XYZ file of C-alpha atoms in Angstrom:
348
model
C -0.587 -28.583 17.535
C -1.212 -26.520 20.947
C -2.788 -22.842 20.271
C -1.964 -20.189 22.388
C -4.152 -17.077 22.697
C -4.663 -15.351 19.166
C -3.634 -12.042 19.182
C -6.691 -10.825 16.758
C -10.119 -9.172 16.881
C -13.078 -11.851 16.978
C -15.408 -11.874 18.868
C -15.171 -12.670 22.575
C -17.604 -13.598 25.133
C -18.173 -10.071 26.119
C -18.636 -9.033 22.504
C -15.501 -6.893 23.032
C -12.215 -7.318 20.513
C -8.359 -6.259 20.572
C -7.604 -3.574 18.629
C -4.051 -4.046 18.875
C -1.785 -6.996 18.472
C -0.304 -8.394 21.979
C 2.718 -10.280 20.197
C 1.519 -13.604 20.447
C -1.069 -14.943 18.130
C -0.267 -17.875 16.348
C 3.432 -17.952 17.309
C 2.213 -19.559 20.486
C 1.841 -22.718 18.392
C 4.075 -25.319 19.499
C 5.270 -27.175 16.144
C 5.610 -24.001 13.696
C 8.871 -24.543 12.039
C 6.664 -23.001 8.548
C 6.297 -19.597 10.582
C 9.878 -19.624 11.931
C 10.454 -16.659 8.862
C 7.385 -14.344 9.202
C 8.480 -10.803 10.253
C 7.831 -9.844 14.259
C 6.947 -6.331 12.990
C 5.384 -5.410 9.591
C 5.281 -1.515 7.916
C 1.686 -0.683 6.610
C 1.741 1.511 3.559
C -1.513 3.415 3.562
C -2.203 4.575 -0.067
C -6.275 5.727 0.427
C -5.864 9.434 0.197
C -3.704 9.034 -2.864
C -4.628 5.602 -4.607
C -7.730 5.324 -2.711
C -9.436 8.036 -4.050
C -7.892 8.998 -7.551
C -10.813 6.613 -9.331
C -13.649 8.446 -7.263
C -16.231 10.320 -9.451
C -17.513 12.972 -7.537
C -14.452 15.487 -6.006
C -13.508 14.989 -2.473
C -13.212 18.084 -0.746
C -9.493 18.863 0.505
C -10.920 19.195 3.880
C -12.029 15.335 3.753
C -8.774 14.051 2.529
C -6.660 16.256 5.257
C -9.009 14.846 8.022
C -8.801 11.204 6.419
C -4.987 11.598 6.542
C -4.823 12.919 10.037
C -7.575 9.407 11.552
C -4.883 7.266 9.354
C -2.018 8.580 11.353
C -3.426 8.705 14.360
C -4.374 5.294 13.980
C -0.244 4.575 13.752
C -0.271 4.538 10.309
C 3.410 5.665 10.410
C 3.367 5.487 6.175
C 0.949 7.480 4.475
C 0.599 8.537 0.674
C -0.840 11.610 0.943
C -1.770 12.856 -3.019
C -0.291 12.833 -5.926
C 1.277 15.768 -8.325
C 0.050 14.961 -11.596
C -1.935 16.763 -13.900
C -5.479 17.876 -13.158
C -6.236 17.077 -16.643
C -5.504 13.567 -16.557
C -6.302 12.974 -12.774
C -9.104 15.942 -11.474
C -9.908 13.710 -8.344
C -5.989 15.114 -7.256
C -5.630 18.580 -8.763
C -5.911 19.906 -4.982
C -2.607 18.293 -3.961
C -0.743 21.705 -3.626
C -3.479 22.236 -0.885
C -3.486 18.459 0.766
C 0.417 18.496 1.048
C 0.662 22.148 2.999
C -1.815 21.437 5.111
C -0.300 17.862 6.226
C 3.217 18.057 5.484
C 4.125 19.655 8.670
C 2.401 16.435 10.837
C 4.326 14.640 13.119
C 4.916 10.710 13.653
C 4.720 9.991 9.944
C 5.950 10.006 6.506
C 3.641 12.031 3.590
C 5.021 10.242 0.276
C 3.277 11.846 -2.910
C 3.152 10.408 -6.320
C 5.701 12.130 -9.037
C 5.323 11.450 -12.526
C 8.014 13.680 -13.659
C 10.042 16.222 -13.355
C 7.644 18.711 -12.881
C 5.274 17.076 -10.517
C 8.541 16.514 -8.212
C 9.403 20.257 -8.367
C 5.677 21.283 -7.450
C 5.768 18.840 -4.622
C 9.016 20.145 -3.240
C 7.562 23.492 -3.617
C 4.467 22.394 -1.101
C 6.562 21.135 1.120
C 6.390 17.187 0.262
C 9.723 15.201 2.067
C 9.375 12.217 0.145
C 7.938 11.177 -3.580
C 7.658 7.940 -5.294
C 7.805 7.165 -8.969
C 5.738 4.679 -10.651
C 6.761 2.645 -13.452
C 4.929 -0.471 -15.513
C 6.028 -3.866 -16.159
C 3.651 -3.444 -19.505
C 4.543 -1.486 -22.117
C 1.090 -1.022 -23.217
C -0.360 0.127 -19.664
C 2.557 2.087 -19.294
C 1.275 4.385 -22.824
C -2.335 4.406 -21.293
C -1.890 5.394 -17.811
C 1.455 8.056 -18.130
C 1.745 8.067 -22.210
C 4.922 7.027 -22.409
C 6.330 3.517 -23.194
C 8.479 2.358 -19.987
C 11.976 3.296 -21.585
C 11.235 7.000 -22.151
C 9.357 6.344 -18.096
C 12.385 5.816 -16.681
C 14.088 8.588 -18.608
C 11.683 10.649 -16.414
C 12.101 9.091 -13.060
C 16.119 9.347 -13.463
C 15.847 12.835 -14.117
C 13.136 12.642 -10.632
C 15.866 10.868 -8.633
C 18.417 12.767 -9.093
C 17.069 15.752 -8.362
C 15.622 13.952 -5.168
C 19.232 13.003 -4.317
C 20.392 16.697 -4.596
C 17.940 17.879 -2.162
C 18.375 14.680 0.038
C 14.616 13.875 -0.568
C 14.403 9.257 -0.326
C 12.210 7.850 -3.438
C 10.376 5.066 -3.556
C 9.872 2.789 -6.690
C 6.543 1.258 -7.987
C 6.161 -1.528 -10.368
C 2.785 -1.566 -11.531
C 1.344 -4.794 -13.727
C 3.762 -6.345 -11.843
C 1.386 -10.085 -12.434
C -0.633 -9.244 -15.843
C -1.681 -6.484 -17.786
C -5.238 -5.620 -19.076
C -4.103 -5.659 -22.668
C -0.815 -8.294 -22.801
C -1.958 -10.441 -20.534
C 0.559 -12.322 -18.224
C 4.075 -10.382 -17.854
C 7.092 -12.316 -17.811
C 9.229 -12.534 -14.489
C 12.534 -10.854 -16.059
C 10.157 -7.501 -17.464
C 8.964 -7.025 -13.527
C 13.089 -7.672 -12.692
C 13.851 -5.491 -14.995
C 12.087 -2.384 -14.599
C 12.593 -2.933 -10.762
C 16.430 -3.173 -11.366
C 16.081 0.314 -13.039
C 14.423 1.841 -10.331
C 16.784 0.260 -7.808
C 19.571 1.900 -9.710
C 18.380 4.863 -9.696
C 18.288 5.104 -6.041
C 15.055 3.867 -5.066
C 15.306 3.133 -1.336
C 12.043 0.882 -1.612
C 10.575 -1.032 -4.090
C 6.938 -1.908 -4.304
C 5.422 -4.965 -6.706
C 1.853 -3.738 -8.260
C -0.427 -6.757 -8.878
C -3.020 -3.561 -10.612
C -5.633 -5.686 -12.177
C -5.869 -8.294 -9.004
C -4.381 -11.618 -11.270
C -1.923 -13.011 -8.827
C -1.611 -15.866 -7.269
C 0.906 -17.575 -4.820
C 3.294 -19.119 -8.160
C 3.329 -16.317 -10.457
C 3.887 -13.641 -8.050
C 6.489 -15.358 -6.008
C 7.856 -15.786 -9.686
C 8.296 -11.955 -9.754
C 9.459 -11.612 -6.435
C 12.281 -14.332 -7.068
C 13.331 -12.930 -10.451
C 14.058 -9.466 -8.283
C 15.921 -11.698 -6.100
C 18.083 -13.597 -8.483
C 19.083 -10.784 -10.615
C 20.272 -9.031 -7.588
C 18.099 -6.676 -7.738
C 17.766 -6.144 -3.796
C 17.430 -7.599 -0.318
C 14.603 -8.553 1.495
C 15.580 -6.484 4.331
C 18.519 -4.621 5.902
C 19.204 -1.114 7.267
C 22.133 -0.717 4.176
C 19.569 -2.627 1.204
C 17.231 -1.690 -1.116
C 13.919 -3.824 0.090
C 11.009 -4.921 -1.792
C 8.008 -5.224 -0.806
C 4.736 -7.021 -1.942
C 1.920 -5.214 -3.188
C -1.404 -7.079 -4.200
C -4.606 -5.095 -5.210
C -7.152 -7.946 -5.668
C -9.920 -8.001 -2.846
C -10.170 -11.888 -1.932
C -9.192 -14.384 0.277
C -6.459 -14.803 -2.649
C -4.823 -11.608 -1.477
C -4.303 -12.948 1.969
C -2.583 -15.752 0.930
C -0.178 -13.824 -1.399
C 0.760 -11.846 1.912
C 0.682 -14.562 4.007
C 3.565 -16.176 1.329
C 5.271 -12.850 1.142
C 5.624 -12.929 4.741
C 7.298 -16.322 4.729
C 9.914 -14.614 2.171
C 10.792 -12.285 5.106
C 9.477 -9.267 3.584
C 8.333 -7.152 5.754
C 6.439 -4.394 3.839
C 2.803 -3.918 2.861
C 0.220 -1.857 0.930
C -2.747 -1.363 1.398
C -5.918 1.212 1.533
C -8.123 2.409 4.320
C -11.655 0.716 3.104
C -10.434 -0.981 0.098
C -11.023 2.401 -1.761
C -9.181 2.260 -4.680
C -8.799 1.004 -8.338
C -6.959 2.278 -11.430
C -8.431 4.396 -13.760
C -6.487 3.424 -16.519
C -6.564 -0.728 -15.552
C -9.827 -2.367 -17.216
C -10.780 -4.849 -15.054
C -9.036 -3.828 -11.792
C -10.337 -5.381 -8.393
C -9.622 -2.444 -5.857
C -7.176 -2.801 -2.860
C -7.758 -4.999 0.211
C -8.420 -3.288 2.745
C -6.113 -2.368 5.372
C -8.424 -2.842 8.471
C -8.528 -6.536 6.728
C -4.177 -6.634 6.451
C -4.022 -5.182 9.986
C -6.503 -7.930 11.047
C -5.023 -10.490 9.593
C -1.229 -9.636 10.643
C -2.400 -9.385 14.337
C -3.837 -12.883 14.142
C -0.479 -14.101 13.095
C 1.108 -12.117 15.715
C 3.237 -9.852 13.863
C 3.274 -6.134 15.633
C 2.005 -2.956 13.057
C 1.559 -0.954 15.856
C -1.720 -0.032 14.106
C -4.864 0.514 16.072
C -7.446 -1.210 14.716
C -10.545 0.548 16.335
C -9.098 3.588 15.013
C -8.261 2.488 11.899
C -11.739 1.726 11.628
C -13.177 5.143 12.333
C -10.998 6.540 9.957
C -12.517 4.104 7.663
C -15.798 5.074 8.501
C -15.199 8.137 7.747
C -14.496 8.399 4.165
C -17.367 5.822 3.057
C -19.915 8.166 5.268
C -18.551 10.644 2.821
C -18.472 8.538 -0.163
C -22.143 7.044 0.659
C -21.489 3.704 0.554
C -20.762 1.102 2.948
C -17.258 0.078 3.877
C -15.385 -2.208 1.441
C -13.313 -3.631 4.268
C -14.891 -6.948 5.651
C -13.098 -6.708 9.147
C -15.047 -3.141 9.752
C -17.917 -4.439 8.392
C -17.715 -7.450 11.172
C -16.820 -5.402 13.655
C -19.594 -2.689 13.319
C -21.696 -5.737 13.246
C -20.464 -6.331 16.656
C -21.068 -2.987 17.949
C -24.458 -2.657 17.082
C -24.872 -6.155 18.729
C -23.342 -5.401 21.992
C -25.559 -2.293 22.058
C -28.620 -3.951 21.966
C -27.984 -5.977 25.545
């Protein structure tokens, strides 16, 4: 095989990288029928301010998260989840989302989904001025009771009642399926449960469907299991102005979570999640990994090639920013390397 230039950010010999993906990378490879299906352009779903940060002890002023959402858009993050409308009770982290979504909902170049667990938390959204929610159901009965204490039938009672009050007021939805791989109590979860709670959503009028691997247990066969199921039960299309889509969604923070995108993106699909810094983890999931990072998706994606439109330098300030606030370094390895680099070049 023949290499062309790699559209990525390593290190070259001025100690400089490329924040931003030139359209080539490893489709300049001369024998690549194995790529031939990858997306040209992938959409980043940024879930830090929301998912990110839920699991984080000590509050986060509202002032942090609004300035963390505005470096993740103007990085071209063009898919943001801002916060989430749940009870304070169950969730203090978020009990300033009234605040978060009026001071963001008004910015430009991007969409602000929040997190709607019912009825209630749709109508309060609304109310601050959110333009799109998502619902999130489980695969697993028994996470489904711990994280939203419900089972996942009377769930999806809720979300119904959520989506059609979204479709009055011409507000899109998008669907979650957490434990999408295995659940922290049941253990591995069938292909047709993930299918099935997925074809609920889809009914419903979810415009996007996202597959939750929570507690970081997938690999390449069972998730593509999951993904298939969707597929064979009709579920929805890969892509397609006029289909529902789904899109893969894996939280564990390993080389293992590359190679589940990497296998997604042979499937065509052209959506991922992921959160600034790896922040992130589910309260409610013993045993959860965190999310991969999305400096480390970006990364990766530009390597291949495939456009985000993403800036990686700025991504990485953004980045930056919240684990200066957090006090710890960040959990993304790219940002890490590339700080690394910095400091390097600085010294000659």
């Amino acid at each position: 095989m023949k290499c062309g230039h790699v559209c990525d950010s390593r290190y070259l010999p001025d100690l400089q990288y490329r924040s931003k993906c030139n359209g080539r990378g490893v489709r300049g490879i001369t024998n690549k029928p194995f790529l031939k299906d990858i997306p040209k352009f992938v959409k980043m779903v940024e879930v830090g301010p929301r998912d990110g940060l839920q699991n984080e002890k000590n509050i986060v002023p509202t002032s942090v998260k609004v300035e963390l959402i505005r470096r993740l858009v103007s990085s071209g993050l063009t898919v943001v989840e801002a916060t989430s409308f749940v009870s304070p009770k169950w969730v203090p982290q978020l009990a300033d989302a009234k605040d978060v979504m009026k001071a963001v909902h008004n910015m430009e170049d991007a969409r602000l989904p929040v997190l709607t667990p019912n009825l209630k938390g749709f109508e309060a959204a609304v109310a601050a001025g959110a333009k799109e929610v998502a619902v999130f159901a489980s695969a697993s009965d028994s996470f489904s009771k711990s994280n939203i204490n419900c089972s996942i039938e009377e769930s999806l009672v809720r979300y119904r009642a959520v989506c059609a009050a979204a479709k009055e007021l011409s507000v899109p939805v998008r669907g979650y399926v957490s434990c999408a791989v295995g659940c922290p109590v049941e253990g591995a979860i069938p292909p047709s449960k993930v299918a099935y709670v997925a074809k609920e959503l889809y009914n419903m009028g979810c415009f996007e469907i996202s597959l939750a691997d929570t507690i970081g247990v997938g690999t390449p066969g069972n998730t593509l299991q999951s993904t298939l199921s969707l597929l064979r039960n009709k579920v929805c299309g890969l892509s397609g102005a006029k289909k529902k889509k789904v899109c893969g969604l894996s939280r564990k923070q390993s080389l293992l979570a590359f190679v589940l995108r990497f296998c997604f993106l042979l499937m065509g699909i052209s959506t991922v999640d992921s959160s600034v810094a790896g922040l992130g983890g589910c309260p409610y999931a013993k045993g959860a990994s965190g999310n991969v990072a999305t400096e480390d998706v970006v990364y990766m994606l530009n390597g291949l090639g495939v456009k985000t439109n993403v800036d990686l330098a700025k991504l990485k300030l953004a980045g930056d920013f919240i684990s200066d606030h957090l006090g710890r370094q960040s959990g993304s390895k790219t940002a890490i390397a590339l700080g690394r680099v910095t400091a390097d070049a600085s010294k000659i």
